[in-house]
mmCIF file of C-alpha atoms in Angstrom:
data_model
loop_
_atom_site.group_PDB
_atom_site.id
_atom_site.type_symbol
_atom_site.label_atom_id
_atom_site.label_comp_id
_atom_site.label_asym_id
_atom_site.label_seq_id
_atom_site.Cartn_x
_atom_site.Cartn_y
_atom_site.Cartn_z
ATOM 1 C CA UNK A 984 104.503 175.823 171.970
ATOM 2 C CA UNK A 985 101.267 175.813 173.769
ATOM 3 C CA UNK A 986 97.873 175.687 172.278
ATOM 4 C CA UNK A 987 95.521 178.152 172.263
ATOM 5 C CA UNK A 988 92.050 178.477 172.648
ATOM 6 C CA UNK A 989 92.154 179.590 168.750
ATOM 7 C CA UNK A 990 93.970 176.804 168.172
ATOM 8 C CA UNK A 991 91.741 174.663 169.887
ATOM 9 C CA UNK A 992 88.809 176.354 168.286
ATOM 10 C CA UNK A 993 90.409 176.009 164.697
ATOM 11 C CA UNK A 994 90.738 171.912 165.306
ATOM 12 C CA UNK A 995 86.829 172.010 166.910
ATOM 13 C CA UNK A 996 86.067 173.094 163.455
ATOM 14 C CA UNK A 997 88.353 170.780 161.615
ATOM 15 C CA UNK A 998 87.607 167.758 163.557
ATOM 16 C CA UNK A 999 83.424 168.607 162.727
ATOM 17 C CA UNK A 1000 84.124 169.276 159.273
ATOM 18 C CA UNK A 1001 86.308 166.198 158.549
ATOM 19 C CA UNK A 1002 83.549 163.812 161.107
ATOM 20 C CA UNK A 1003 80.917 165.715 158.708
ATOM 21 C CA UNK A 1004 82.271 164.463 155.543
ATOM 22 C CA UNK A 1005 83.350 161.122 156.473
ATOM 23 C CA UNK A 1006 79.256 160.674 158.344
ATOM 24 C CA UNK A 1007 78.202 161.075 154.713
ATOM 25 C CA UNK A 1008 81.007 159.246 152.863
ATOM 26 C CA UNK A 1009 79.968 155.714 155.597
ATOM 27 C CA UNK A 1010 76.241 156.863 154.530
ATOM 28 C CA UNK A 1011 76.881 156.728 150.863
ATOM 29 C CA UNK A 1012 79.011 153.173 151.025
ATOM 30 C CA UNK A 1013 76.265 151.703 152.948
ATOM 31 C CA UNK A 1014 73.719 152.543 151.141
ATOM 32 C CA UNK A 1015 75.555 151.274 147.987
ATOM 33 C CA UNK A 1016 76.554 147.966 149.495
ATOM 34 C CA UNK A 1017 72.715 147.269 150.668
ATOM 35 C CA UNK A 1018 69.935 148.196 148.043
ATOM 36 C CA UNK A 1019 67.723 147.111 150.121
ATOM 37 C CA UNK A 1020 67.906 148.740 153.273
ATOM 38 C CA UNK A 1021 67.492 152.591 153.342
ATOM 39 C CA UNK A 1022 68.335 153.456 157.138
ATOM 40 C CA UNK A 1023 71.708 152.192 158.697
ATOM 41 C CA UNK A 1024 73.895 153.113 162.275
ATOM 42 C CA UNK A 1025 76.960 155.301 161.684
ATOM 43 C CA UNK A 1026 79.850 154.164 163.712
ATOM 44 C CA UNK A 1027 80.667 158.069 162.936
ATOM 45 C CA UNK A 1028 78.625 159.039 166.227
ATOM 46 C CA UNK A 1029 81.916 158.194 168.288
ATOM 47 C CA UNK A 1030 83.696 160.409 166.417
ATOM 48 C CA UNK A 1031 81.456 163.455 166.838
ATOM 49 C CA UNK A 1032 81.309 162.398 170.903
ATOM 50 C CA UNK A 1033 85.042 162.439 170.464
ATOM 51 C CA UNK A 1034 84.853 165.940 169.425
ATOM 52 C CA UNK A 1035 82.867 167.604 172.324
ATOM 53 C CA UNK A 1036 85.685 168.108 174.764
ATOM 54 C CA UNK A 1037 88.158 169.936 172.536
ATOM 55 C CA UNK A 1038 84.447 172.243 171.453
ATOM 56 C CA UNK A 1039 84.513 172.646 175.381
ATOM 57 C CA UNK A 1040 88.528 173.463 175.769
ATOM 58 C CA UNK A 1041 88.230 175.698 172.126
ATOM 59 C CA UNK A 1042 85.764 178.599 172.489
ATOM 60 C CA UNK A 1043 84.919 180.817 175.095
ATOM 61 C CA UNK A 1044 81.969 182.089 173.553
ATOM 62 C CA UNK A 1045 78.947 180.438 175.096
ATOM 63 C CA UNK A 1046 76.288 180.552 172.178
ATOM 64 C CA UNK A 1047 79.230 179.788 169.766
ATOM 65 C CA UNK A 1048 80.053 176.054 172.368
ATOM 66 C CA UNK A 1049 76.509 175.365 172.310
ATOM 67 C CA UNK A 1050 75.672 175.743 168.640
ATOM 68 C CA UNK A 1051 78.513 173.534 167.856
ATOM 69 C CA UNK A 1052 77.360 171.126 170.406
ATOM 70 C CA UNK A 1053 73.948 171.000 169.710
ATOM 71 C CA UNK A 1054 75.122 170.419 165.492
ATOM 72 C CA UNK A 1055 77.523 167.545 166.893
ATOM 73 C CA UNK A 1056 74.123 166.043 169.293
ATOM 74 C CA UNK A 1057 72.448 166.062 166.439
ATOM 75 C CA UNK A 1058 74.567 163.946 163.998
ATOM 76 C CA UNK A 1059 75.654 161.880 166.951
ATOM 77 C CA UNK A 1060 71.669 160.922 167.211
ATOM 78 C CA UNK A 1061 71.046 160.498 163.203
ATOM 79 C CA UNK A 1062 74.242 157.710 163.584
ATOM 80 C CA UNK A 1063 71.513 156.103 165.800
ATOM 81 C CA UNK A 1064 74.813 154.374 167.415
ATOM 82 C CA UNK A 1065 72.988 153.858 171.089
ATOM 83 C CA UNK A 1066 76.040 153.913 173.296
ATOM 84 C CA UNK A 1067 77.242 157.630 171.436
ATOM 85 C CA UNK A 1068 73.871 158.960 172.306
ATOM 86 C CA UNK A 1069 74.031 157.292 176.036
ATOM 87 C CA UNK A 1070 77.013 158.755 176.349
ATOM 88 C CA UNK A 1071 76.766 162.073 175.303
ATOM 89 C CA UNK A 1072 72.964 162.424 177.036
ATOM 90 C CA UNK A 1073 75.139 161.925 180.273
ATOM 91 C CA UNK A 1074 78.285 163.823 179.138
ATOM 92 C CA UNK A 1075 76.024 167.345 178.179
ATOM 93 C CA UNK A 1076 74.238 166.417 181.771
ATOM 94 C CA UNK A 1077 77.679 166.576 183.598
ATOM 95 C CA UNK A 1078 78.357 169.857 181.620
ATOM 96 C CA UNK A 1079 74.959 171.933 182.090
ATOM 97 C CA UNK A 1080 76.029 170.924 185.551
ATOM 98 C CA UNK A 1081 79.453 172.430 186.091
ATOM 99 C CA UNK A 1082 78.234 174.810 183.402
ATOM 100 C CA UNK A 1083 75.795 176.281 186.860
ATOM 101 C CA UNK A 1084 77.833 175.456 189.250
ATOM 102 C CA UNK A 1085 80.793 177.412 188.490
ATOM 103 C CA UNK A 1086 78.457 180.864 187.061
ATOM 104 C CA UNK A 1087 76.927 184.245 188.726
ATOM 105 C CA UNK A 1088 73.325 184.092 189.238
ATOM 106 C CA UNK A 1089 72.798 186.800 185.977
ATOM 107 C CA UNK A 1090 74.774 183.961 183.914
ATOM 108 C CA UNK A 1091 73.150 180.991 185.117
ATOM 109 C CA UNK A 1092 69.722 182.529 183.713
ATOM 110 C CA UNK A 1093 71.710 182.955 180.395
ATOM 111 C CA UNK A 1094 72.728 179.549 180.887
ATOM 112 C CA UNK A 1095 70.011 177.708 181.380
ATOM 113 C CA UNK A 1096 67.886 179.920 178.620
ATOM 114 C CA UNK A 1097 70.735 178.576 175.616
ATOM 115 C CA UNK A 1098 70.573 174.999 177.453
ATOM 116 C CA UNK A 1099 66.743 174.833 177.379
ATOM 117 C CA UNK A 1100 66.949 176.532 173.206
ATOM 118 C CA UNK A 1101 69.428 173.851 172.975
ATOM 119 C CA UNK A 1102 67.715 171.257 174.633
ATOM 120 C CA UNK A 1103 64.039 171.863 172.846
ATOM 121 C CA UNK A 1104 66.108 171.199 169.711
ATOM 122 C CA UNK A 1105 67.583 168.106 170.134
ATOM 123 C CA UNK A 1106 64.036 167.024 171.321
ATOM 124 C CA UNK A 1107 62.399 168.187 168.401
ATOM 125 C CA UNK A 1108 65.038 166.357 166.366
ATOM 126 C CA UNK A 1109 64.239 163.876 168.352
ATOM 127 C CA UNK A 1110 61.073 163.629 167.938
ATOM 128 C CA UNK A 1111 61.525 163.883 164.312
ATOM 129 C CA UNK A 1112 63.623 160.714 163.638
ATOM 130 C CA UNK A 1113 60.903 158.771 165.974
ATOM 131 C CA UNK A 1114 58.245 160.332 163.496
ATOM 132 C CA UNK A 1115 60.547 159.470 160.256
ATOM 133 C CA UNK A 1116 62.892 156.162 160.873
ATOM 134 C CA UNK A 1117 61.438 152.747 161.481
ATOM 135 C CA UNK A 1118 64.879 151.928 162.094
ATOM 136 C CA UNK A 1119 65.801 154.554 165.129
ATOM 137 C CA UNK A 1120 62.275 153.888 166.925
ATOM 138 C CA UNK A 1121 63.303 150.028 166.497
ATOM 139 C CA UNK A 1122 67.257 150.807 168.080
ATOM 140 C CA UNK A 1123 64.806 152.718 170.739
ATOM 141 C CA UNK A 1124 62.364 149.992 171.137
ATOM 142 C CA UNK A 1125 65.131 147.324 171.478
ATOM 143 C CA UNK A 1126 66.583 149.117 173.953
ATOM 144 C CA UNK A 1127 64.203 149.944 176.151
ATOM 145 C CA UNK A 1128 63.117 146.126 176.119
ATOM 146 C CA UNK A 1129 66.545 145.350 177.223
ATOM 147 C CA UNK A 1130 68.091 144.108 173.817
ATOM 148 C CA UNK A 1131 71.902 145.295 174.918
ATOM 149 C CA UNK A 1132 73.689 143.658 171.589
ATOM 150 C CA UNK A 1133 74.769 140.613 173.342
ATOM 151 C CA UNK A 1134 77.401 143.329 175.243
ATOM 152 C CA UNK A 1135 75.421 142.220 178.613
ATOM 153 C CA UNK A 1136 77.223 138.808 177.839
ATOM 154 C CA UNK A 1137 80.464 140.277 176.765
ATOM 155 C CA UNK A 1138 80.554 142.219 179.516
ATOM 156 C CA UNK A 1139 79.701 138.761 181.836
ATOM 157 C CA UNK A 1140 82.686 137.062 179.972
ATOM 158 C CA UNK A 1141 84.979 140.207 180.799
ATOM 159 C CA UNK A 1142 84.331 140.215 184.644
ATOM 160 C CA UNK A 1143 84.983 136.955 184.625
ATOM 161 C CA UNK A 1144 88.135 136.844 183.198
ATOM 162 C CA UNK A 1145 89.223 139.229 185.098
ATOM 163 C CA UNK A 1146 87.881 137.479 188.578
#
């Protein structure tokens, strides 16, 4: 047995369904647990990251990849988990770019017209949670004045051991 690209497609949609539910089951259990706090990070991000190469491996169908990319950018940003959003800003960089690279020049203008639909989304959305959540322009803020998490001293203590 070898899989498919339906079969890969059918598990795309699984995996995003069942990351779906379980973003919003973590939402519901934090929220219960702290009455006080209204905005929390979703360690659900990695999960939706997790799902972008078998959207890549599972459809052929280049508005169909980008739609479910851009849904799976969008929760990875609301779990305003910094690393996911790192990660996938570089991982949908590295894809536009082989995306190009390997299409005719009437296909790259297709292309780059669903990356820059695609793109002008997730920067309205964007946009939106810095407009709307004191808590993802604070992750933003943090970030941008170097506050890593403490992993710049985990990361010390690692290449250390390991010297």
């Amino acid at each position: 047995w070898y899989p498919t690209v339906l079969t890969f497609g059918a598990v795309s949609i699984a995996f995003i369904g069942f990351s779906c539910i379980e973003y919003y089951r973590v939402l519901q259990d934090l929220a219960a647990a702290n009455a006080v706090q209204d905005e929390f990070t979703n360690n659900t991000g990695y999960h939706f990251l997790a799902i972008i190469p078998v959207i890549l491996l599972s459809h052929k169908n280049s508005i169909i990849r980008y739609l479910l990319i851009f849904i799976v950018t969008l929760f990875i940003i609301s779990a305003m988990k910094r690393g996911a959003i790192l990660i996938t800003l570089i991982s949908l960089l590295y894809i536009i770019y082989l995306e190009i690279k390997k299409s005719s020049a009437y296909r790259r203008y297709i292309i780059l017209l669903l990356i820059a639909l695609v793109g002008f989304g997730i920067y309205k959305y964007t946009l939106y949670m810095l407009d709307t959540s004191d808590m993802f322009n604070m992750r933003i803020t943090e970030t941008l004045e170097g506050d890593s998490s403490s992993r710049n001293i985990i990361q010390r203590d690692i290449i250390q051991c390991l010297r």
